[in-house]
Short mmCIF file of C-alpha atoms in Angstrom, two decimals:
data_model
loop_
_atom_site.label_atom_id
_atom_site.label_comp_id
_atom_site.label_asym_id
_atom_site.label_seq_id
_atom_site.Cartn_x
_atom_site.Cartn_y
_atom_site.Cartn_z
CA MET S 1 0.12 -0.14 -0.12
CA ASN S 2 2.82 2.16 0.34
CA THR S 3 4.90 1.89 -2.46
CA VAL S 4 0.87 2.46 -4.31
CA PHE S 5 0.50 6.24 -2.03
CA TYR S 6 3.91 7.15 -3.61
CA VAL S 7 3.79 6.38 -6.73
CA SER S 8 0.48 7.90 -6.89
CA ALA S 9 0.93 10.94 -4.85
CA LEU S 10 4.85 11.20 -7.15
CA VAL S 11 2.08 11.07 -9.78
CA ALA S 12 -0.40 14.19 -8.49
CA ILE S 13 2.31 16.43 -8.48
CA LEU S 14 4.46 15.23 -11.74
CA SER S 15 0.60 16.41 -13.09
CA THR S 16 -0.52 19.07 -11.65
CA VAL S 17 2.70 21.21 -12.59
CA LEU S 18 1.79 19.88 -15.65
CA VAL S 19 -1.06 21.59 -15.84
CA ILE S 20 0.52 24.89 -14.54
CA THR S 21 2.66 24.95 -17.56
CA ARG S 22 0.40 23.69 -20.17
CA VAL S 23 -0.20 26.45 -22.53
CA ASN S 24 -3.15 24.70 -24.05
CA VAL S 25 -6.20 24.43 -22.23
CA VAL S 26 -7.96 21.90 -22.45
CA HIS S 27 -4.60 20.20 -21.98
CA ALA S 28 -3.59 20.98 -19.00
CA LEU S 29 -7.96 20.56 -17.95
CA LEU S 30 -6.79 16.82 -19.54
CA TYR S 31 -3.48 16.59 -17.17
CA LEU S 32 -5.75 18.31 -14.53
CA ILE S 33 -8.16 14.90 -15.27
CA VAL S 34 -4.93 12.56 -13.95
CA SER S 35 -4.45 14.18 -10.69
CA PHE S 36 -8.04 14.12 -10.08
CA PHE S 37 -7.03 9.99 -10.60
CA SER S 38 -4.21 10.15 -9.30
CA LEU S 39 -5.75 11.55 -5.75
CA ALA S 40 -8.42 9.01 -5.98
CA LEU S 41 -5.78 6.36 -5.71
CA ILE S 42 -4.52 7.88 -2.50
CA PHE S 43 -8.03 7.77 -0.73
CA PHE S 44 -8.55 4.35 -2.13
CA ALA S 45 -4.97 2.98 -0.82
CA LEU S 46 -5.75 5.23 2.91
CA GLY S 47 -8.99 2.58 2.91
CA ALA S 48 -12.07 5.33 1.73
CA PRO S 49 -12.76 3.85 -1.34
CA PHE S 50 -16.72 5.63 -1.49
CA VAL S 51 -14.55 9.33 -0.90
CA ALA S 52 -12.10 7.84 -4.00
CA ALA S 53 -14.93 7.04 -6.20
CA LEU S 54 -16.97 10.15 -5.03
CA GLU S 55 -13.83 11.78 -6.46
CA ILE S 56 -14.35 10.66 -9.72
CA ILE S 57 -17.64 10.68 -9.95
CA ILE S 58 -18.01 13.95 -9.01
CA TYR S 59 -14.48 15.90 -9.13
CA ALA S 60 -13.42 13.87 -12.58
CA GLY S 61 -16.51 12.98 -14.36
CA ALA S 62 -18.75 16.00 -13.48
CA ILE S 63 -16.74 19.08 -12.67
CA MET S 64 -14.12 18.75 -15.23
CA VAL S 65 -16.85 17.71 -18.16
CA LEU S 66 -18.71 20.96 -17.04
CA PHE S 67 -14.86 23.31 -17.81
CA VAL S 68 -14.55 20.79 -20.70
CA PHE S 69 -17.42 22.22 -22.14
CA VAL S 70 -17.50 25.53 -21.02
CA ILE S 71 -13.86 25.77 -22.61
CA MET S 72 -15.20 24.07 -26.00
CA MET S 73 -17.79 26.31 -26.25
CA LEU S 74 -15.35 29.17 -25.56
CA ASN S 75 -13.67 27.27 -28.60
CA LEU S 76 -10.00 29.91 -26.96
CA GLY S 77 -7.44 29.54 -30.10
CA GLN S 78 -4.39 30.45 -30.98
CA ARG S 79 -4.66 33.81 -28.98
CA SER S 80 -5.44 32.03 -25.65
CA ARG S 81 -2.23 30.02 -26.52
CA GLU S 82 -0.22 33.08 -26.80
CA GLU S 83 -1.54 34.68 -23.19
CA GLU S 84 -0.78 32.05 -22.17
CA ARG S 85 2.96 31.76 -22.94
CA LEU S 86 2.97 35.44 -22.02
CA SER S 87 1.71 34.87 -18.29
CA LEU S 88 4.02 31.89 -18.14
CA GLU S 89 7.03 34.10 -17.78
CA PRO S 90 9.74 33.26 -15.53
CA LYS S 91 9.33 36.65 -13.23
CA MET S 92 5.74 35.48 -12.79
CA TRP S 93 7.05 32.69 -10.90
CA ILE S 94 8.34 34.50 -8.41
CA GLY S 95 4.76 35.36 -5.97
CA PRO S 96 3.01 32.07 -6.47
CA SER S 97 6.71 30.16 -5.81
CA LEU S 98 7.31 32.23 -2.37
CA LEU S 99 4.02 31.69 -1.40
CA ALA S 100 3.77 27.35 -2.04
CA GLY S 101 7.73 28.01 -0.64
CA VAL S 102 5.95 29.14 2.86
CA LEU S 103 3.81 26.07 3.08
CA PHE S 104 6.30 23.56 1.61
CA SER S 105 8.01 24.65 5.08
CA GLU S 106 5.34 24.65 7.45
CA LEU S 107 4.72 20.82 5.80
CA ILE S 108 8.10 19.94 6.39
CA TYR S 109 8.74 21.35 9.71
CA LEU S 110 5.13 19.42 10.94
CA ILE S 111 6.46 15.85 9.67
CA VAL S 112 10.35 16.75 11.05
CA TYR S 113 9.71 17.83 14.62
CA THR S 114 6.46 17.27 15.15
CA GLY S 115 6.20 13.33 14.09
CA ASN S 116 2.62 13.60 11.76
CA THR S 117 3.40 11.33 9.38
CA ALA S 118 0.51 10.11 7.28
CA VAL S 119 -2.29 7.93 8.97
CA SER S 120 -2.55 4.55 6.19
CA SER S 121 -4.95 2.81 8.50
CA ALA S 122 -5.90 -1.54 6.95
CA VAL S 123 -9.76 -0.41 8.40
CA GLU S 124 -12.13 0.22 5.40
CA ILE S 125 -14.26 2.72 5.75
CA THR S 126 -17.43 1.92 4.01
CA PRO S 127 -19.97 4.02 2.97
CA LYS S 128 -22.40 3.46 5.44
CA GLN S 129 -20.06 4.74 8.14
CA VAL S 130 -19.51 8.18 5.93
CA GLY S 131 -23.13 8.78 5.94
CA ILE S 132 -23.65 8.15 9.49
CA ALA S 133 -20.92 10.67 9.76
CA LEU S 134 -22.23 13.15 7.20
CA PHE S 135 -26.18 12.98 9.38
CA GLY S 136 -24.92 12.77 12.64
CA PRO S 137 -21.86 15.05 14.68
CA TYR S 138 -21.79 16.61 10.50
CA ALA S 139 -25.50 17.81 10.19
CA ILE S 140 -24.61 21.61 10.22
CA GLY S 141 -21.99 21.34 7.62
CA VAL S 142 -24.32 19.41 5.21
CA GLU S 143 -27.16 21.84 5.73
CA LEU S 144 -25.14 24.69 5.20
CA ALA S 145 -23.58 23.11 1.75
CA SER S 146 -26.78 22.62 0.40
CA MET S 147 -27.58 25.80 1.20
CA LEU S 148 -24.76 26.98 -0.97
CA LEU S 149 -25.85 24.47 -3.89
CA LEU S 150 -29.87 25.97 -3.45
CA ALA S 151 -27.96 29.53 -3.92
CA GLY S 152 -26.19 28.23 -6.27
CA LEU S 153 -28.91 26.68 -8.64
CA VAL S 154 -31.34 30.06 -7.91
CA GLY S 155 -28.21 32.20 -8.75
CA ALA S 156 -27.78 29.78 -12.29
CA TYR S 157 -31.84 29.43 -13.41
CA HIS S 158 -31.99 33.55 -12.60
CA LEU S 159 -29.01 33.88 -15.23
CA GLY S 160 -30.81 31.36 -17.62
CA ALA S 161 -34.60 31.93 -17.50
CA GLY S 162 -33.37 36.40 -17.69
CA ARG S 163 -31.21 35.01 -21.74
CA THR S 164 -33.55 32.93 -22.71
CA GLY S 165 -36.36 35.80 -21.96
CA ASN S 166 -34.60 38.27 -23.86
CA SER S 167 -33.81 36.78 -27.11
CA SER S 168 -37.25 35.80 -26.88
CA SER S 169 -38.74 38.94 -26.67
CA VAL S 170 -35.37 39.86 -29.70
CA THR S 171 -36.24 37.38 -32.15
CA GLY S 172 -39.93 36.78 -31.48
CA ASP S 173 -38.18 32.46 -31.22
CA LYS S 174 -39.14 30.20 -28.85
CA THR S 175 -36.29 27.37 -28.38
CA MET R 1 -11.88 -15.64 -2.55
CA ASN R 2 -10.40 -15.55 -6.76
CA GLU R 3 -6.90 -16.55 -6.22
CA PRO R 4 -4.83 -14.35 -8.42
CA GLU R 5 -4.19 -16.92 -11.28
CA GLN R 6 -7.71 -17.55 -11.42
CA SER R 7 -8.65 -14.04 -12.01
CA ILE R 8 -6.47 -13.08 -14.12
CA ILE R 9 -8.10 -16.30 -16.63
CA LEU R 10 -11.18 -15.01 -15.73
CA LEU R 11 -10.62 -11.46 -16.54
CA TYR R 12 -8.99 -13.02 -19.86
CA LEU R 13 -12.13 -15.09 -20.93
CA ILE R 14 -14.54 -12.40 -19.88
CA LEU R 15 -12.52 -9.88 -22.00
CA VAL R 16 -12.64 -12.09 -24.93
CA GLY R 17 -16.40 -12.44 -24.32
CA VAL R 18 -17.32 -8.49 -24.52
CA LEU R 19 -15.17 -8.09 -27.18
CA LEU R 20 -16.71 -11.33 -29.09
CA THR R 21 -20.07 -10.14 -28.17
CA ALA R 22 -19.29 -6.95 -29.18
CA ALA R 23 -18.38 -7.55 -33.06
CA GLY R 24 -21.60 -9.80 -32.97
CA LEU R 25 -24.03 -7.35 -31.95
CA ILE R 26 -22.73 -5.74 -35.61
CA TRP R 27 -24.92 -8.34 -37.05
CA LEU R 28 -26.96 -9.43 -34.61
CA GLU R 29 -28.46 -5.60 -34.86
CA ARG R 30 -28.55 -5.31 -38.90
CA ARG R 31 -30.27 -8.58 -38.91
CA LEU R 32 -32.79 -7.54 -36.50
CA LEU R 33 -33.26 -4.24 -37.91
CA GLY R 34 -34.10 -5.98 -41.46
CA LEU R 35 -36.40 -8.01 -39.53
CA TRP R 36 -38.10 -5.04 -37.79
CA GLN R 37 -38.43 -2.62 -41.18
CA ASP R 38 -38.96 -4.78 -42.88
CA ARG R 39 -36.12 -5.31 -45.34
CA TYR R 40 -33.17 -8.07 -45.56
CA GLY R 41 -30.13 -6.26 -44.08
CA PRO R 42 -26.74 -7.81 -44.54
CA ASN R 43 -27.64 -11.79 -46.10
CA ARG R 44 -25.04 -12.04 -48.70
CA ALA R 45 -21.28 -12.68 -46.84
CA GLY R 46 -21.91 -16.43 -44.99
CA ARG R 47 -25.25 -18.03 -43.98
CA PHE R 48 -27.76 -15.35 -43.15
CA GLY R 49 -25.00 -12.97 -43.30
CA SER R 50 -23.07 -14.22 -40.29
CA LEU R 51 -19.28 -13.69 -42.23
CA GLN R 52 -20.59 -10.28 -41.93
CA VAL R 53 -19.02 -8.99 -39.07
CA ALA R 54 -15.36 -11.00 -40.52
CA ALA R 55 -15.82 -8.46 -43.70
CA ASP R 56 -16.70 -5.48 -41.61
CA MET R 57 -13.35 -6.32 -39.72
CA ILE R 58 -10.95 -6.54 -42.03
CA LYS R 59 -12.15 -3.80 -43.98
CA ILE R 60 -12.36 -1.85 -40.25
CA PHE R 61 -8.30 -2.37 -39.93
CA THR R 62 -7.37 -2.76 -43.79
CA LYS R 63 -8.48 1.46 -44.53
CA GLU R 64 -5.87 4.05 -44.24
CA ASP R 65 -5.45 5.50 -40.15
CA TRP R 66 -6.16 8.86 -41.48
CA ILE R 67 -5.22 11.90 -38.17
CA PRO R 68 -5.95 15.38 -40.56
CA PRO R 69 -3.16 18.09 -40.05
CA PHE R 70 -5.62 20.41 -38.43
CA ALA R 71 -6.06 18.39 -35.22
CA ASP R 72 -4.92 18.38 -31.42
CA LYS R 73 -2.27 14.54 -32.38
CA PRO R 74 -2.75 13.85 -28.99
CA VAL R 75 -6.07 14.58 -27.70
CA PHE R 76 -6.88 12.50 -31.59
CA VAL R 77 -5.73 10.35 -30.66
CA ILE R 78 -6.59 9.53 -26.93
CA ALA R 79 -9.95 9.95 -27.30
CA PRO R 80 -11.52 6.52 -28.71
CA ALA R 81 -9.35 4.51 -26.42
CA ILE R 82 -11.19 5.90 -23.33
CA ILE R 83 -14.10 4.65 -23.88
CA VAL R 84 -12.85 1.21 -25.02
CA ILE R 85 -11.24 1.43 -21.59
CA THR R 86 -13.90 2.44 -20.13
CA THR R 87 -16.40 0.76 -20.94
CA LEU R 88 -14.20 -2.69 -20.86
CA LEU R 89 -13.32 -1.86 -16.82
CA SER R 90 -17.26 -1.58 -16.05
CA PHE R 91 -17.15 -5.50 -16.85
CA ALA R 92 -14.40 -5.71 -13.83
CA VAL R 93 -17.15 -5.67 -11.24
CA ILE R 94 -20.42 -7.19 -12.94
CA PRO R 95 -20.79 -10.54 -11.49
CA PHE R 96 -22.18 -13.21 -14.35
CA ALA R 97 -22.41 -16.04 -11.98
CA PRO R 98 -22.22 -16.78 -8.16
CA GLU R 99 -17.96 -17.82 -9.27
CA ILE R 100 -17.23 -15.56 -12.26
CA GLU R 101 -16.69 -11.87 -11.59
CA ILE R 102 -13.34 -10.12 -11.68
CA VAL R 103 -13.55 -8.23 -8.51
CA ASN R 104 -15.61 -8.25 -5.78
CA LEU R 105 -15.67 -4.43 -5.55
CA ASN R 106 -17.55 -3.27 -1.92
CA ILE R 107 -18.00 0.10 -4.13
CA GLY R 108 -18.89 -1.27 -7.90
CA LEU R 109 -22.03 0.18 -8.49
CA LEU R 110 -19.92 4.34 -7.87
CA PHE R 111 -16.96 2.03 -9.90
CA PHE R 112 -19.31 1.85 -13.64
CA LEU R 113 -21.27 5.49 -12.37
CA ALA R 114 -17.03 6.55 -12.06
CA MET R 115 -16.38 4.64 -15.51
CA SER R 116 -19.59 5.66 -17.05
CA SER R 117 -18.94 8.89 -16.28
CA LEU R 118 -15.60 9.13 -17.65
CA SER R 119 -16.99 8.27 -20.95
CA VAL R 120 -18.01 11.58 -21.90
CA TYR R 121 -14.68 12.79 -22.10
CA SER R 122 -14.29 10.49 -24.88
CA VAL R 123 -16.62 12.14 -27.08
CA ALA R 124 -16.61 14.82 -25.80
CA LEU R 125 -12.42 15.20 -26.99
CA ALA R 126 -12.82 13.72 -29.96
CA GLY R 127 -15.36 16.34 -31.39
CA TRP R 128 -13.06 19.36 -29.89
CA ALA R 129 -9.49 17.88 -31.03
CA SER R 130 -10.96 16.92 -34.28
CA ASN R 131 -10.83 20.74 -35.03
CA ASN R 132 -13.76 20.49 -37.29
CA LYS R 133 -17.30 22.50 -36.17
CA TYR R 134 -19.47 19.78 -36.89
CA SER R 135 -17.57 16.92 -35.06
CA LEU R 136 -17.23 20.17 -31.52
CA LEU R 137 -20.78 20.59 -31.88
CA GLY R 138 -21.54 16.73 -31.33
CA GLY R 139 -19.02 17.05 -28.75
CA LEU R 140 -21.13 19.56 -27.46
CA ARG R 141 -24.73 18.48 -27.07
CA ALA R 142 -22.73 14.96 -25.93
CA ALA R 143 -21.19 16.74 -22.81
CA ALA R 144 -24.28 18.70 -21.90
CA GLN R 145 -26.95 14.97 -22.66
CA MET R 146 -24.42 12.51 -21.06
CA LEU R 147 -24.29 15.28 -17.71
CA GLY R 148 -27.15 15.12 -17.42
CA TYR R 149 -28.50 11.94 -18.04
CA GLU R 150 -25.99 10.86 -15.62
CA VAL R 151 -26.95 12.80 -12.73
CA PHE R 152 -30.13 10.82 -12.97
CA MET R 153 -28.62 7.32 -13.66
CA GLY R 154 -26.86 7.86 -10.20
CA LEU R 155 -30.57 8.34 -8.54
CA SER R 156 -32.14 6.22 -10.20
CA LEU R 157 -30.34 3.41 -8.63
CA ALA R 158 -30.23 4.76 -5.38
CA GLY R 159 -33.99 2.57 -4.09
CA VAL R 160 -32.06 -0.35 -5.31
CA ILE R 161 -28.95 0.52 -2.63
CA MET R 162 -31.51 1.39 -0.51
CA LEU R 163 -33.36 -2.80 -1.04
CA ALA R 164 -30.31 -4.31 -1.16
CA GLY R 165 -28.68 -2.04 1.57
CA SER R 166 -25.03 -2.03 -0.45
CA PHE R 167 -23.16 -0.61 -3.54
CA ASN R 168 -21.81 -3.69 -4.01
CA LEU R 169 -23.39 -5.54 -7.21
CA ARG R 170 -23.20 -9.78 -5.31
CA GLU R 171 -25.06 -8.43 -2.37
CA ILE R 172 -27.54 -6.80 -4.39
CA VAL R 173 -28.31 -9.84 -6.49
CA GLU R 174 -28.32 -12.10 -3.34
CA ALA R 175 -30.84 -9.50 -1.90
CA GLN R 176 -32.83 -10.61 -5.14
CA ARG R 177 -33.48 -13.83 -3.97
CA ASN R 178 -36.77 -13.84 -2.99
CA VAL R 179 -38.16 -10.58 -5.37
CA TRP R 180 -36.60 -9.21 -8.46
CA PHE R 181 -36.36 -5.47 -7.76
CA PHE R 182 -38.13 -4.56 -11.13
CA ILE R 183 -41.07 -5.25 -9.07
CA PRO R 184 -40.37 -3.20 -5.81
CA GLN R 185 -38.61 -0.32 -7.85
CA PHE R 186 -40.39 -0.23 -11.51
CA PRO R 187 -40.13 3.73 -11.71
CA GLY R 188 -36.68 3.63 -11.08
CA PHE R 189 -36.08 0.13 -13.55
CA VAL R 190 -37.62 2.93 -16.32
CA ILE R 191 -35.94 5.41 -15.37
CA PHE R 192 -32.14 3.51 -15.38
CA VAL R 193 -33.66 1.85 -18.80
CA ILE R 194 -34.07 6.18 -20.15
CA ALA R 195 -30.67 7.48 -19.26
CA GLY R 196 -28.79 3.68 -20.30
CA LEU R 197 -30.01 4.41 -23.07
CA ALA R 198 -28.80 8.40 -23.59
CA GLU R 199 -25.48 7.07 -22.16
CA THR R 200 -24.86 4.39 -24.89
CA ARG R 201 -25.88 7.62 -27.46
CA ARG R 202 -28.41 5.48 -29.21
CA ILE R 203 -31.70 6.77 -31.17
CA PRO R 204 -33.32 7.78 -30.06
CA PHE R 205 -30.59 10.26 -27.85
CA ASP R 206 -27.76 9.88 -30.19
CA LEU R 207 -27.87 13.26 -31.15
CA PRO R 208 -23.97 13.74 -30.27
CA GLU R 209 -23.51 11.83 -33.91
CA ALA R 210 -26.84 12.67 -36.08
CA GLU R 211 -26.34 12.57 -39.83
CA ASN R 212 -28.82 13.96 -41.36
CA GLU R 213 -27.46 17.22 -39.14
CA LEU R 214 -24.10 17.21 -38.20
CA ILE R 215 -22.72 14.52 -40.85
CA ALA R 216 -21.21 12.29 -37.96
CA GLY R 217 -20.65 14.58 -35.38
CA PHE R 218 -17.74 13.62 -33.01
CA HIS R 219 -16.98 11.20 -35.76
CA THR R 220 -16.44 13.09 -38.70
CA GLU R 221 -13.03 13.18 -39.08
CA TYR R 222 -12.24 9.95 -37.48
CA SER R 223 -11.24 6.71 -40.21
CA GLY R 224 -9.92 3.13 -39.52
CA MET R 225 -9.64 1.27 -36.31
CA LYS R 226 -10.07 5.20 -34.54
CA PHE R 227 -13.45 4.82 -35.99
CA GLY R 228 -13.81 0.99 -35.15
CA MET R 229 -13.22 1.72 -31.42
CA PHE R 230 -16.08 4.25 -31.16
CA PHE R 231 -17.69 1.85 -32.69
CA VAL R 232 -16.81 -1.04 -31.44
CA GLY R 233 -17.39 0.66 -27.77
CA GLU R 234 -21.18 1.58 -28.43
CA TYR R 235 -22.10 -2.08 -28.98
CA MET R 236 -19.91 -2.50 -25.41
CA GLY R 237 -21.91 -0.07 -24.23
CA VAL R 238 -24.81 -1.47 -24.81
CA THR R 239 -23.72 -5.11 -23.37
CA LEU R 240 -22.65 -3.16 -20.29
CA ILE R 241 -26.22 -1.23 -20.02
CA SER R 242 -28.02 -4.74 -20.36
CA ALA R 243 -25.75 -6.65 -18.31
CA LEU R 244 -26.30 -4.55 -15.17
CA ILE R 245 -30.23 -4.05 -16.07
CA ALA R 246 -30.21 -7.56 -15.45
CA THR R 247 -27.64 -7.44 -12.50
CA LEU R 248 -29.60 -4.73 -10.88
CA PHE R 249 -33.55 -5.78 -11.67
CA PHE R 250 -33.84 -9.19 -12.47
CA GLY R 251 -32.43 -11.25 -10.24
CA GLY R 252 -28.99 -11.56 -12.30
CA TRP R 253 -27.31 -15.69 -12.32
CA MET R 254 -30.61 -16.13 -10.56
CA GLY R 255 -33.44 -18.30 -11.87
CA PRO R 256 -35.35 -22.23 -12.24
CA LEU R 257 -32.59 -25.06 -14.00
CA LEU R 258 -29.79 -23.97 -16.40
CA PRO R 259 -26.81 -23.33 -14.62
CA PRO R 260 -26.43 -19.46 -13.96
CA LEU R 261 -24.22 -18.18 -16.78
CA CYS R 262 -26.70 -19.32 -18.93
CA TRP R 263 -29.80 -17.51 -17.07
CA MET R 264 -26.93 -14.23 -16.63
CA ILE R 265 -26.67 -14.58 -20.79
CA ILE R 266 -29.73 -14.71 -21.71
CA LYS R 267 -31.51 -12.38 -20.17
CA THR R 268 -28.54 -10.02 -21.15
CA PHE R 269 -29.59 -10.62 -24.65
CA ILE R 270 -32.28 -10.12 -23.75
CA PHE R 271 -32.19 -6.79 -23.25
CA ILE R 272 -29.75 -6.19 -25.97
CA CYS R 273 -32.79 -6.91 -28.71
CA GLY R 274 -34.84 -4.82 -26.76
CA PHE R 275 -32.21 -1.97 -27.11
CA ILE R 276 -32.08 -2.74 -30.40
CA LEU R 277 -36.04 -2.74 -30.88
CA VAL R 278 -36.18 1.18 -29.30
CA ARG R 279 -33.81 2.40 -31.90
CA ALA R 280 -35.10 0.14 -34.52
CA SER R 281 -39.11 1.74 -34.05
CA LEU R 282 -38.06 5.33 -32.46
CA PRO R 283 -37.17 8.57 -34.06
CA ARG R 284 -34.29 10.78 -32.74
CA LEU R 285 -35.23 13.49 -31.10
CA ARG R 286 -34.70 17.61 -31.10
CA TYR R 287 -32.42 19.13 -28.84
CA ASP R 288 -33.98 21.08 -26.83
CA GLN R 289 -37.09 18.11 -26.04
CA LEU R 290 -33.43 16.02 -25.02
CA LEU R 291 -32.65 18.52 -22.16
CA SER R 292 -36.06 19.50 -20.71
CA PHE R 293 -37.05 15.90 -21.00
CA GLY R 294 -34.05 14.55 -18.74
CA TRP R 295 -33.77 17.63 -16.52
CA LYS R 296 -37.29 18.55 -16.38
CA LEU R 297 -39.54 15.38 -16.13
CA MET R 298 -36.68 12.10 -15.43
CA LEU R 299 -34.57 13.86 -12.94
CA PRO R 300 -38.00 14.99 -10.55
CA LEU R 301 -39.49 11.55 -10.68
CA ALA R 302 -35.92 10.08 -10.34
CA LEU R 303 -35.58 12.20 -6.85
CA LEU R 304 -39.36 11.23 -6.22
CA ASN R 305 -38.84 7.30 -6.34
CA VAL R 306 -35.68 8.23 -3.73
CA VAL R 307 -38.00 9.94 -1.55
CA VAL R 308 -40.81 7.23 -1.73
CA THR R 309 -38.37 4.57 -2.16
CA GLY R 310 -36.95 5.99 1.62
CA ALA R 311 -40.19 6.91 3.11
CA ILE R 312 -41.26 2.70 2.74
CA ILE R 313 -37.90 1.15 4.36
CA LEU R 314 -38.20 3.55 7.38
CA ALA R 315 -42.12 2.82 7.53
CA ALA R 316 -41.31 -0.63 6.98
CA SER R 317 -38.41 -0.99 9.62
#
C-alpha cells in the first residue's frame, strides 16, 4: 500500500505541475483529470474507497466535464495560447513560488519536528460509516453546503431565465 | 474468494467474451433492424450474412488510418481509447455467476458510475480534437447530454441500493432472492433504461452524431480502427447496460433449472434485443426536447422515487 501511495503521489505532483505549465487549456484540463485520478488512488490506498469513487464521479466525471464544456464552447484558439505563454514568463513565478515555499516549509516542519506522519489505516471506511458521520455529527455542515448549492442553483436559474426571456422577445423565437 | 491466477484467467475470458459479443452485435443489430423494418439487412457474406462481421473487420483494419493535419494529435488519438477502456473496466465489477467475477468490489456500483461518467470525455474530446465545426457541435451536445442523464442515472439506482443495503453488485443480486427489484423499483428501472440509452448515445438519444444535421458529429474526422473503436465501444456500452439491467433489476444470475451463467447471458441478450428494438422503432429527438425531458421530467421523477422508497423502507423497519 505504501508503494501505491508514493507512486500515485508522484503522479499527482507531476500532473499538477504539468497543469500549470501547459499553454493549451484543454491539455491542462486533461492533466488535471489525471491528477484527480491519482488523488482518488491515494484515497483508495488509505482505506476510503467511497471517497475515492466520489472523487472520480464528481470531480473528474462532472465538474471537469463542465470545464471542458465551457472551454469547448469558447473555442479559444491561438490567441489564448499566446496569452498563456506570456503569463508563464520567469518573473511570473516569483510570487506564487514564495507562497508555495512558505506552505512547503510548514509541511516539512510538521512532518520532521512533530512526528505527524500520514495515517494509513488498514481499516476500510464503508459508505455507511460516511453517511452516519455526515448526517450525525456533521449534519450542520451538510445543511450549510446544501444552502450554498441552492443559492447557486437559484442564481443559475435566474441568469438562464433572463437570457432566454430577452432573446425570445428580440427574435420572437421560443426555442 | 478468487485466487489471483484465477482472476487473471477470468479477466481474459470475460475480455474475449465481451469483445466477441460486441462484434457479434454488429451483425445481430443489422439483421434485427432488417427484420423489424421489413427489409433484408446483411445477407450476402456467409449463411444469413453471418460472416458480415469478418468482412467489416477486414474493411476497418485495412482502411487508411488518417489523422487530419489540423487536429490536436495526442487528444485525437487518446479519445477513442477512452471509451473502450472505461467500458471494459466497468465489466470488471459485474458478477456473471456466483464464481465468475473479476473483482468483488464493495463500491462496485459506484465504480460503474465513475467509469460511465468518464466515458463522456471520449466523445467530448474527440469532438474538440477534430477541430471541425460539426465535430465540435457533436462533442458539445454529447457533454451536455451525458452529464445531464448521468445525474439521474445515479439517482435511479438509489432505490436499488437502499433495498439491497449495499453498493456491492454481488450482494444486490443476493438481495433479489425473494423478489426481483424491477417489481418494487419499477420507476427506477424505467429511468435507468432511459438513462442507459442516453449514456450509450443510441437512437432516440444519438444527437451527438445525428448524421442528417451534423454529418457524423464527433467522429466525422475519424477513420479506420479509430472509428472502429467508437463503433465497438458503442456496442460494448449496450452490452454493459444490458448486463447491468439484468444484474440490478432482474435477479442477475438467478433462475430455475439452467446454470447461473446461462441465465445471465439470456437476460443480457433479451435487453440487448430491447435496445435494438428501440432503435428500430423510435425517431431521433430534437436537442432541446432531449435536455428538457432529462432535467424537467426524469430528474424530478428519480428524486420522487428516492423519497418514496426511503419513506417506505423507514415505515417498514
